[in-house]
CSV table of C-alpha atoms and ligand atoms in Angstrom, one decimal:
chain,number,residue,atom,x,y,z
S,1,UNK,CA,28.2,-70.5,40.8
S,2,UNK,CA,26.5,-73.8,39.6
S,3,UNK,CA,23.5,-74.5,41.7
S,4,UNK,CA,22.1,-77.9,41.6
S,5,UNK,CA,18.9,-78.3,42.9
S,6,UNK,CA,17.3,-81.5,44.4
S,7,UNK,CA,20.0,-83.7,43.5
S,8,UNK,CA,20.3,-87.1,45.1
S,9,UNK,CA,23.3,-88.5,47.1
S,10,UNK,CA,24.0,-92.2,46.7
S,11,UNK,CA,22.1,-92.7,50.1
S,12,UNK,CA,19.1,-91.2,48.6
S,13,UNK,CA,19.1,-88.0,50.3
S,14,UNK,CA,17.8,-84.9,48.2
S,15,UNK,CA,20.0,-82.0,48.4
S,16,UNK,CA,20.9,-78.6,47.0
S,17,UNK,CA,24.5,-77.8,46.1
S,18,UNK,CA,26.6,-74.9,44.8
S,19,UNK,CA,29.9,-75.3,42.9
S,20,UNK,CA,32.5,-72.6,42.3
S,21,UNK,CA,32.2,-71.6,38.5
S,22,UNK,CA,32.4,-68.4,36.6
S,23,UNK,CA,29.0,-69.2,34.9
S,24,UNK,CA,25.9,-68.7,36.7
S,25,UNK,CA,23.5,-71.9,36.0
S,26,UNK,CA,21.0,-73.6,37.9
S,27,UNK,CA,20.4,-77.2,37.2
S,28,UNK,CA,17.0,-78.8,38.0
S,29,UNK,CA,18.8,-82.3,39.1
S,30,UNK,CA,15.5,-83.9,40.3
S,31,UNK,CA,16.0,-87.7,39.9
S,32,UNK,CA,19.6,-87.4,39.3
S,33,UNK,CA,22.2,-89.0,41.4
S,34,UNK,CA,25.9,-87.2,42.3
S,35,UNK,CA,28.9,-88.9,41.9
S,36,UNK,CA,32.5,-87.4,42.1
S,37,UNK,CA,34.1,-86.9,38.6
S,38,UNK,CA,35.5,-90.1,37.6
S,39,UNK,CA,39.3,-90.6,37.4
S,40,UNK,CA,40.4,-93.1,34.6
S,41,UNK,CA,44.0,-94.4,35.7
S,42,UNK,CA,44.6,-96.1,32.4
S,43,UNK,CA,43.8,-94.7,28.8
S,44,UNK,CA,45.6,-94.8,25.5
S,45,UNK,CA,44.9,-91.6,23.8
S,46,UNK,CA,47.2,-92.1,21.0
S,47,UNK,CA,48.9,-88.8,20.9
S,48,UNK,CA,51.6,-88.2,19.4
S,49,UNK,CA,51.9,-90.4,16.3
S,50,UNK,CA,48.8,-92.6,16.4
S,51,UNK,CA,46.3,-90.0,15.8
S,52,UNK,CA,44.3,-91.9,13.1
S,53,UNK,CA,43.0,-93.9,15.9
S,54,UNK,CA,42.4,-91.1,18.6
S,55,UNK,CA,43.5,-87.9,19.5
S,56,UNK,CA,42.9,-85.5,22.8
S,57,UNK,CA,40.2,-83.7,20.9
S,58,UNK,CA,38.0,-86.7,20.2
S,59,UNK,CA,39.2,-88.4,23.4
S,60,UNK,CA,38.6,-85.5,25.8
S,61,UNK,CA,35.1,-85.6,24.5
S,62,UNK,CA,34.6,-89.1,24.9
S,63,UNK,CA,35.9,-88.8,28.5
S,64,UNK,CA,33.3,-86.2,29.4
S,65,UNK,CA,30.6,-88.2,27.9
S,66,UNK,CA,31.6,-91.1,30.0
S,67,UNK,CA,31.5,-89.1,33.2
S,68,UNK,CA,35.4,-88.7,33.6
S,69,UNK,CA,37.2,-85.6,34.4
S,70,UNK,CA,40.6,-86.7,35.0
S,71,UNK,CA,42.7,-89.6,33.0
S,72,UNK,CA,46.2,-91.0,33.2
S,73,UNK,CA,47.6,-91.6,29.6
S,74,UNK,CA,49.9,-94.4,28.7
S,75,UNK,CA,53.5,-94.1,27.0
S,76,UNK,CA,53.1,-96.3,24.2
S,77,UNK,CA,52.9,-93.9,21.5
S,78,UNK,CA,54.8,-93.1,18.4
S,79,UNK,CA,57.5,-92.2,19.6
S,80,UNK,CA,56.9,-93.6,22.9
S,81,UNK,CA,57.3,-91.2,26.0
S,82,UNK,CA,60.7,-92.6,27.3
S,83,UNK,CA,62.6,-89.4,27.4
S,84,UNK,CA,62.2,-85.9,29.4
S,85,UNK,CA,62.0,-84.1,26.1
S,86,UNK,CA,59.4,-86.3,24.6
S,87,UNK,CA,57.4,-85.9,27.7
S,88,UNK,CA,57.4,-82.2,27.2
S,89,UNK,CA,56.6,-82.4,23.6
S,90,UNK,CA,53.7,-84.6,24.6
S,91,UNK,CA,52.3,-82.2,27.2
S,92,UNK,CA,52.5,-79.3,24.6
S,93,UNK,CA,50.7,-81.3,22.0
S,94,UNK,CA,48.0,-82.3,24.4
S,95,UNK,CA,47.5,-79.1,25.8
S,96,UNK,CA,47.0,-77.3,22.4
S,97,UNK,CA,44.6,-80.0,21.5
S,98,UNK,CA,42.5,-79.5,24.7
S,99,UNK,CA,42.8,-75.8,24.2
S,100,UNK,CA,41.4,-76.0,20.8
S,101,UNK,CA,38.0,-77.7,21.9
S,102,UNK,CA,38.0,-75.7,25.2
S,103,UNK,CA,37.7,-78.6,27.5
S,104,UNK,CA,40.2,-78.3,30.5
S,105,UNK,CA,40.4,-82.3,31.0
S,106,UNK,CA,42.6,-83.0,33.9
S,107,UNK,CA,45.4,-85.6,32.9
S,108,UNK,CA,48.6,-87.2,34.2
S,109,UNK,CA,51.2,-89.0,31.8
S,110,UNK,CA,52.8,-92.3,32.7
S,111,UNK,CA,56.5,-92.6,31.7
S,112,UNK,CA,57.6,-95.5,29.8
S,113,UNK,CA,60.3,-97.6,31.2
S,114,UNK,CA,62.8,-98.4,28.4
S,115,UNK,CA,66.5,-100.1,28.9
S,116,UNK,CA,68.3,-97.3,27.1
S,117,UNK,CA,66.7,-94.5,29.1
S,118,UNK,CA,66.8,-95.4,32.7
S,119,UNK,CA,68.8,-92.0,33.3
S,120,UNK,CA,65.8,-90.2,32.3
S,121,UNK,CA,63.6,-91.4,35.3
S,122,UNK,CA,64.9,-89.0,37.8
S,123,UNK,CA,64.6,-86.1,35.5
S,124,UNK,CA,60.8,-86.5,35.2
S,125,UNK,CA,60.0,-88.0,38.6
S,126,UNK,CA,58.2,-85.0,39.6
S,127,UNK,CA,56.1,-84.5,36.5
S,128,UNK,CA,54.8,-87.9,35.8
S,129,UNK,CA,52.1,-90.1,37.7
S,130,UNK,CA,54.2,-93.1,37.6
S,131,UNK,CA,56.4,-95.5,35.5
S,132,UNK,CA,54.7,-97.8,33.0
S,133,UNK,CA,56.5,-101.3,32.7
S,134,UNK,CA,55.5,-103.6,30.0
S,135,UNK,CA,56.8,-106.9,31.3
S,136,UNK,CA,55.5,-108.5,28.0
S,137,UNK,CA,55.1,-107.0,24.4
S,138,UNK,CA,51.8,-105.4,23.5
S,139,UNK,CA,50.7,-102.6,21.4
S,140,UNK,CA,54.1,-100.7,20.5
S,141,UNK,CA,57.7,-101.8,21.2
S,142,UNK,CA,58.1,-101.1,25.0
S,143,UNK,CA,59.2,-104.0,26.9
S,144,UNK,CA,61.4,-105.1,29.8
S,145,UNK,CA,61.6,-108.7,29.5
S,146,UNK,CA,65.1,-109.3,31.6
S,147,UNK,CA,65.4,-109.6,35.1
S,148,UNK,CA,68.3,-107.3,35.6
S,149,UNK,CA,66.3,-104.3,33.9
S,150,UNK,CA,63.3,-105.2,35.9
S,151,UNK,CA,65.3,-105.0,39.1
S,152,UNK,CA,66.8,-101.8,38.0
S,153,UNK,CA,63.3,-100.1,37.2
S,154,UNK,CA,61.9,-101.2,40.5
S,155,UNK,CA,64.9,-99.8,42.4
S,156,UNK,CA,65.1,-96.4,40.4
S,157,UNK,CA,61.3,-95.9,41.0
S,158,UNK,CA,61.5,-96.6,44.7
S,159,UNK,CA,64.6,-94.3,45.2
S,160,UNK,CA,62.6,-91.6,43.2
S,161,UNK,CA,59.2,-92.3,45.1
S,162,UNK,CA,57.5,-93.2,41.8
S,163,UNK,CA,55.0,-95.9,41.7
S,164,UNK,CA,55.4,-98.5,39.0
S,165,UNK,CA,52.4,-99.6,37.0
S,166,UNK,CA,52.8,-103.0,35.4
S,167,UNK,CA,51.6,-104.7,32.3
S,168,UNK,CA,51.9,-108.1,33.8
S,169,UNK,CA,52.4,-110.6,31.1
S,170,UNK,CA,55.6,-112.5,31.0
S,171,UNK,CA,57.3,-112.1,27.6
S,172,UNK,CA,59.4,-115.5,28.0
S,173,UNK,CA,56.4,-117.4,28.8
S,174,UNK,CA,54.5,-115.7,26.2
S,175,UNK,CA,56.9,-116.5,23.5
S,176,UNK,CA,57.2,-120.1,24.5
S,177,UNK,CA,53.5,-120.4,24.7
S,178,UNK,CA,53.3,-118.7,21.1
S,179,UNK,CA,55.9,-121.5,19.9
S,180,UNK,CA,54.2,-124.4,21.3
S,181,UNK,CA,50.7,-123.4,20.1
S,182,UNK,CA,49.7,-125.7,17.2
S,183,UNK,CA,46.0,-125.0,17.1
S,184,UNK,CA,44.1,-122.9,14.3
S,185,UNK,CA,45.1,-119.3,14.4
S,186,UNK,CA,41.6,-117.8,15.1
S,187,UNK,CA,41.0,-114.8,17.3
S,188,UNK,CA,40.1,-117.2,20.0
S,189,UNK,CA,43.8,-118.6,19.9
S,190,UNK,CA,44.8,-115.3,21.6
S,191,UNK,CA,43.3,-116.4,25.0
S,192,UNK,CA,45.1,-119.7,24.9
S,193,UNK,CA,48.5,-118.3,23.7
S,194,UNK,CA,48.4,-115.4,26.3
S,195,UNK,CA,47.1,-117.8,28.9
S,196,UNK,CA,46.6,-117.0,32.6
S,197,UNK,CA,49.9,-118.5,33.5
S,198,UNK,CA,51.6,-115.8,31.6
S,199,UNK,CA,49.8,-113.2,33.5
S,200,UNK,CA,50.2,-115.0,36.9
S,201,UNK,CA,53.8,-115.4,36.5
S,202,UNK,CA,54.5,-111.7,35.8
S,203,UNK,CA,52.1,-110.7,38.9
S,204,UNK,CA,54.1,-112.9,40.9
S,205,UNK,CA,57.6,-111.4,39.7
S,206,UNK,CA,56.4,-107.8,40.0
S,207,UNK,CA,55.3,-108.5,43.7
S,208,UNK,CA,58.6,-110.1,44.6
S,209,UNK,CA,60.5,-106.9,43.2
S,210,UNK,CA,58.1,-105.0,45.4
S,211,UNK,CA,59.0,-106.9,48.3
S,212,UNK,CA,62.8,-106.5,47.7
S,213,UNK,CA,62.8,-102.8,46.8
S,214,UNK,CA,59.6,-101.4,48.5
S,215,UNK,CA,58.3,-100.0,45.4
S,216,UNK,CA,54.9,-99.1,45.2
S,217,UNK,CA,53.1,-101.2,42.6
S,218,UNK,CA,50.1,-100.8,40.5
S,219,UNK,CA,48.9,-103.9,38.7
S,220,UNK,CA,47.2,-103.0,35.6
S,221,UNK,CA,44.1,-105.0,34.1
S,222,UNK,CA,43.8,-108.0,36.4
S,223,UNK,CA,41.8,-110.6,34.6
S,224,UNK,CA,42.0,-113.9,36.5
S,225,UNK,CA,41.6,-115.6,39.9
S,226,UNK,CA,45.2,-116.9,40.0
S,227,UNK,CA,46.5,-113.2,39.9
S,228,UNK,CA,43.8,-112.2,42.5
S,229,UNK,CA,45.3,-114.9,45.0
S,230,UNK,CA,48.8,-113.5,44.6
S,231,UNK,CA,47.5,-109.8,45.0
S,232,UNK,CA,45.3,-110.7,48.2
S,233,UNK,CA,48.3,-112.5,50.0
S,234,UNK,CA,50.7,-109.4,48.9
S,235,UNK,CA,48.2,-107.1,50.6
S,236,UNK,CA,47.8,-109.3,53.6
S,237,UNK,CA,51.6,-109.2,53.9
S,238,UNK,CA,51.3,-105.5,54.1
S,239,UNK,CA,53.2,-104.7,50.7
S,240,UNK,CA,52.3,-101.5,48.8
S,241,UNK,CA,50.4,-103.3,46.1
S,242,UNK,CA,47.3,-102.0,44.2
S,243,UNK,CA,45.3,-103.5,41.5
S,244,UNK,CA,43.1,-102.6,38.7
S,245,UNK,CA,40.7,-104.4,36.6
S,246,UNK,CA,38.9,-103.4,33.4
S,247,UNK,CA,35.2,-103.2,32.1
S,248,UNK,CA,35.9,-105.8,29.4
S,249,UNK,CA,37.7,-108.3,31.9
S,250,UNK,CA,34.4,-108.0,34.2
S,251,UNK,CA,31.8,-107.8,31.5
S,252,UNK,CA,33.1,-109.8,28.4
S,253,UNK,CA,34.7,-113.4,28.2
S,254,UNK,CA,36.1,-115.8,25.5
S,255,UNK,CA,32.7,-116.8,24.1
S,256,UNK,CA,32.5,-113.2,22.7
S,257,UNK,CA,35.2,-113.9,20.1
S,258,UNK,CA,32.4,-115.5,18.1
S,259,UNK,CA,30.5,-112.4,17.8
S,260,UNK,CA,33.2,-109.5,18.0
S,261,UNK,CA,36.0,-111.3,16.2
S,262,UNK,CA,38.9,-109.3,16.2
S,263,UNK,CA,37.4,-106.4,18.2
S,264,UNK,CA,37.6,-109.0,21.2
S,265,UNK,CA,41.2,-109.1,20.9
S,266,UNK,CA,42.9,-107.4,23.7
S,267,UNK,CA,46.0,-107.7,26.2
S,268,UNK,CA,45.7,-109.5,28.5
S,269,UNK,CA,43.0,-111.3,26.8
S,270,UNK,CA,39.5,-112.2,27.6
S,271,UNK,CA,39.1,-115.1,30.1
S,272,UNK,CA,36.3,-117.7,30.8
S,273,UNK,CA,33.2,-116.1,32.4
S,274,UNK,CA,33.9,-118.0,35.6
S,275,UNK,CA,36.6,-115.3,36.4
S,276,UNK,CA,33.9,-112.5,36.4
S,277,UNK,CA,32.6,-113.7,39.8
S,278,UNK,CA,36.1,-113.8,41.2
S,279,UNK,CA,36.7,-110.2,39.9
S,280,UNK,CA,33.4,-108.9,41.7
S,281,UNK,CA,34.2,-110.8,44.8
S,282,UNK,CA,37.7,-109.2,44.9
S,283,UNK,CA,36.2,-106.0,44.3
S,284,UNK,CA,33.9,-106.6,47.5
S,285,UNK,CA,37.0,-107.7,49.4
S,286,UNK,CA,39.2,-104.5,48.5
S,287,UNK,CA,41.7,-106.7,46.6
S,288,UNK,CA,40.7,-104.9,43.3
S,289,UNK,CA,41.3,-101.0,44.1
S,290,UNK,CA,40.2,-99.4,40.6
S,291,UNK,CA,38.7,-99.8,37.2
S,292,UNK,CA,40.7,-98.5,34.3
S,293,UNK,CA,38.8,-98.3,31.2
S,294,UNK,CA,42.3,-99.3,29.2
S,295,UNK,CA,40.7,-97.3,26.4
S,296,UNK,CA,42.7,-98.5,23.6
S,297,UNK,CA,41.0,-97.6,20.3
S,298,UNK,CA,42.1,-99.1,17.0
S,299,UNK,CA,40.3,-98.6,13.5
S,300,UNK,CA,37.9,-101.1,12.6
S,301,UNK,CA,40.1,-101.6,9.6
S,302,UNK,CA,42.7,-102.6,11.7
S,303,UNK,CA,40.6,-104.7,14.1
S,304,UNK,CA,39.1,-106.5,10.8
S,305,UNK,CA,42.5,-107.9,9.9
S,306,UNK,CA,43.3,-111.6,10.5
S,307,UNK,CA,44.4,-113.0,13.9
S,308,UNK,CA,48.3,-112.1,14.2
S,309,UNK,CA,47.9,-108.7,12.4
S,310,UNK,CA,44.8,-107.6,14.4
S,311,UNK,CA,46.2,-105.0,17.0
S,312,UNK,CA,45.1,-105.7,20.5
S,313,UNK,CA,42.8,-103.3,22.4
S,314,UNK,CA,39.4,-101.8,22.5
S,315,UNK,CA,37.9,-98.4,23.4
S,316,UNK,CA,36.0,-98.1,26.8
S,317,UNK,CA,36.0,-94.7,28.4
S,318,UNK,CA,32.4,-93.9,27.3
S,319,UNK,CA,30.8,-97.2,28.3
S,320,UNK,CA,32.6,-98.1,31.6
S,321,UNK,CA,30.1,-96.0,33.9
S,322,UNK,CA,27.1,-97.2,32.4
S,323,UNK,CA,28.4,-100.9,32.5
S,324,UNK,CA,28.9,-100.2,36.2
S,325,UNK,CA,25.7,-98.6,37.0
S,326,UNK,CA,23.8,-101.5,35.0
S,327,UNK,CA,26.0,-103.8,37.4
S,328,UNK,CA,24.6,-101.9,40.3
S,329,UNK,CA,20.9,-102.7,39.2
S,330,UNK,CA,22.0,-106.5,38.8
S,331,UNK,CA,23.0,-106.2,42.5
S,332,UNK,CA,26.5,-106.9,41.5
S,333,UNK,CA,28.0,-103.6,42.8
S,334,UNK,CA,27.1,-101.1,45.4
S,335,UNK,CA,27.1,-97.4,44.4
S,336,UNK,CA,29.6,-96.7,47.1
S,337,UNK,CA,31.8,-99.4,45.4
S,338,UNK,CA,31.4,-97.9,42.2
S,339,UNK,CA,32.7,-94.4,43.6
S,340,UNK,CA,35.5,-96.4,45.4
S,341,UNK,CA,36.7,-98.1,42.1
S,342,UNK,CA,36.2,-95.0,39.9
S,343,UNK,CA,37.5,-92.2,41.9
S,344,UNK,CA,38.1,-92.4,45.7
S,345,UNK,CA,40.9,-95.3,45.6
S,346,UNK,CA,42.8,-93.7,42.4
S,347,UNK,CA,42.7,-90.4,44.5
S,348,UNK,CA,44.5,-91.9,47.4
S,349,UNK,CA,46.8,-94.4,45.5
S,350,UNK,CA,48.1,-91.6,43.3
S,351,UNK,CA,47.9,-88.8,45.7
S,352,UNK,CA,45.9,-86.5,43.6
S,353,UNK,CA,44.4,-83.2,45.2
S,354,UNK,CA,40.6,-83.2,45.9
S,355,UNK,CA,38.4,-81.1,43.4
S,356,UNK,CA,34.7,-80.3,42.9
S,357,UNK,CA,34.3,-82.2,39.8
S,358,UNK,CA,31.1,-84.2,39.5
S,359,UNK,CA,28.9,-86.4,37.4
S,360,UNK,CA,25.0,-86.4,37.8
S,361,UNK,CA,23.8,-89.7,36.6
S,362,UNK,CA,20.2,-90.9,35.9
S,363,UNK,CA,20.3,-94.2,37.5
S,364,UNK,CA,17.0,-95.2,35.5
S,365,UNK,CA,17.8,-94.1,32.2
S,366,UNK,CA,17.7,-97.1,29.9
S,367,UNK,CA,19.6,-96.8,26.7
S,368,UNK,CA,21.6,-99.0,24.0
S,369,UNK,CA,25.3,-98.5,23.3
S,370,UNK,CA,24.9,-96.7,20.0
S,371,UNK,CA,28.3,-96.7,18.0
S,372,UNK,CA,26.9,-93.8,15.8
S,373,UNK,CA,26.8,-91.5,19.0
S,374,UNK,CA,30.4,-92.1,20.2
S,375,UNK,CA,32.8,-89.5,20.5
S,376,UNK,CA,35.9,-91.6,20.3
S,377,UNK,CA,37.4,-91.5,17.0
S,378,UNK,CA,37.5,-95.3,16.3
S,379,UNK,CA,33.8,-95.1,16.3
S,380,UNK,CA,33.0,-98.6,17.6
S,381,UNK,CA,32.5,-100.4,20.8
S,382,UNK,CA,32.6,-104.0,22.0
S,383,UNK,CA,29.4,-103.2,23.9
S,384,UNK,CA,27.5,-101.9,21.0
S,385,UNK,CA,23.9,-102.8,21.0
S,386,UNK,CA,23.9,-103.7,24.7
S,387,UNK,CA,20.9,-102.1,26.4
S,388,UNK,CA,22.3,-100.5,29.9
S,389,UNK,CA,20.4,-99.0,32.7
S,390,UNK,CA,21.9,-96.0,34.5
S,391,UNK,CA,23.7,-93.2,32.3
S,392,UNK,CA,25.6,-89.8,33.0
S,393,UNK,CA,23.5,-87.0,32.2
S,394,UNK,CA,26.0,-83.9,33.2
S,395,UNK,CA,29.6,-83.8,33.9
S,396,UNK,CA,31.1,-81.0,35.7
S,397,UNK,CA,34.8,-80.1,35.2
S,398,UNK,CA,36.4,-77.4,36.8
S,399,UNK,CA,33.4,-75.5,37.3
S,400,UNK,CA,32.0,-76.0,33.6
S,401,UNK,CA,29.0,-78.1,33.1
S,402,UNK,CA,28.8,-80.2,30.0
S,403,UNK,CA,25.4,-81.8,29.0
S,404,UNK,CA,25.7,-85.4,27.7
S,405,UNK,CA,23.2,-86.5,25.0
I,501,DOR,O1,45.0,-104.7,24.4
I,501,DOR,C1,46.1,-103.7,24.6
I,501,DOR,N1,46.2,-102.4,23.9
I,501,DOR,N2,46.7,-103.8,25.7
I,501,DOR,C2,48.1,-102.9,25.8
I,501,DOR,O2,48.8,-103.4,26.7
I,501,DOR,C3,48.2,-101.9,25.0
I,501,DOR,C4,46.7,-101.3,24.3
I,501,DOR,C5,47.2,-100.7,23.4
I,501,DOR,O3,47.8,-99.6,23.5
I,501,DOR,O4,46.5,-100.6,22.2
I,502,ZN,ZN1,46.5,-100.4,28.5
């Protein structure tokens, strides 16, 4: 058993607690607050094929350091996860890597929708957490950019009782916007080219497909007010629509191109800071359900390439919880909202079984994000140097306690 002594609940009650474990340890948890182990519904851990950016040995350590005990991994690997046999191979590689480091991280895999492989979806329906649809091109070459295929995916997913997770950026508008763009090719051009209308149009289309087929829809990385308005009315209509936002869309904005340069390039792009308040309000109203870190590591060498060659994406799994706890201190979020965003809602939406996983956080610990301490293979963070208040101290996964330094 793991015995926690004098731990605090989010209401401030001091309690003792025992958790099933083959170890017998006692943790003096004075001053530490208990949260459920975090669930990250959106990570890119890069296995197979992109292991120079990340693998599950480094990523699992990063997850634990961030207070996460469950992750859902995306299919845009090399090769992408679009067939039953690739899904099996991916599981085998991940399991071997996790075994090597002795961290039984809980994980689920998204299956990639690919026009040539729709016949594979029923074969994997019981083994995947959902179907990922890239409505616009992002990292990798997965994309569903024609209406006929989009209709087909939503219909097949509904028939197989699978949720569809959409990367909602409209490929046609995106190409048009790229062709019409005449400004300088700086990193900041990214937010102009992949503008809000590109995202809004795709969200609108995805919701209309859910209306038609009854498909459960999970909208990834919502970044702007116009998307929120559509999601709000879809929910009011009673459609099975759920929404995620990310730490970078909550805490970074277009002004960050100046300092972060290529490291600020992400899909969908950073927006103006006026969207932050809209996202926080949407959290309070229950329009946003979850936070996904969208942990998408690339090497610094890759991110230093000029705009056009610099890949989109940034790491996030180690900094998401401290950023949210810091936002609690700024009266932007309640602790209950943080629990709801980082575990409760995801557990309900994706029908996950309950477990005893926990993270013990020191709400008063103040620390700067230190790139030299990060576990992610890419070794950098867009939040480097940010002083944050509220950090995880212990992560308890499947009855094992990991101390976070
Ligand atoms: O910025 C992004 N990076 N957006 C995506 O959709 C994919 C991700 C990645 O895999 O690098
Ligand atoms: Zn992503």
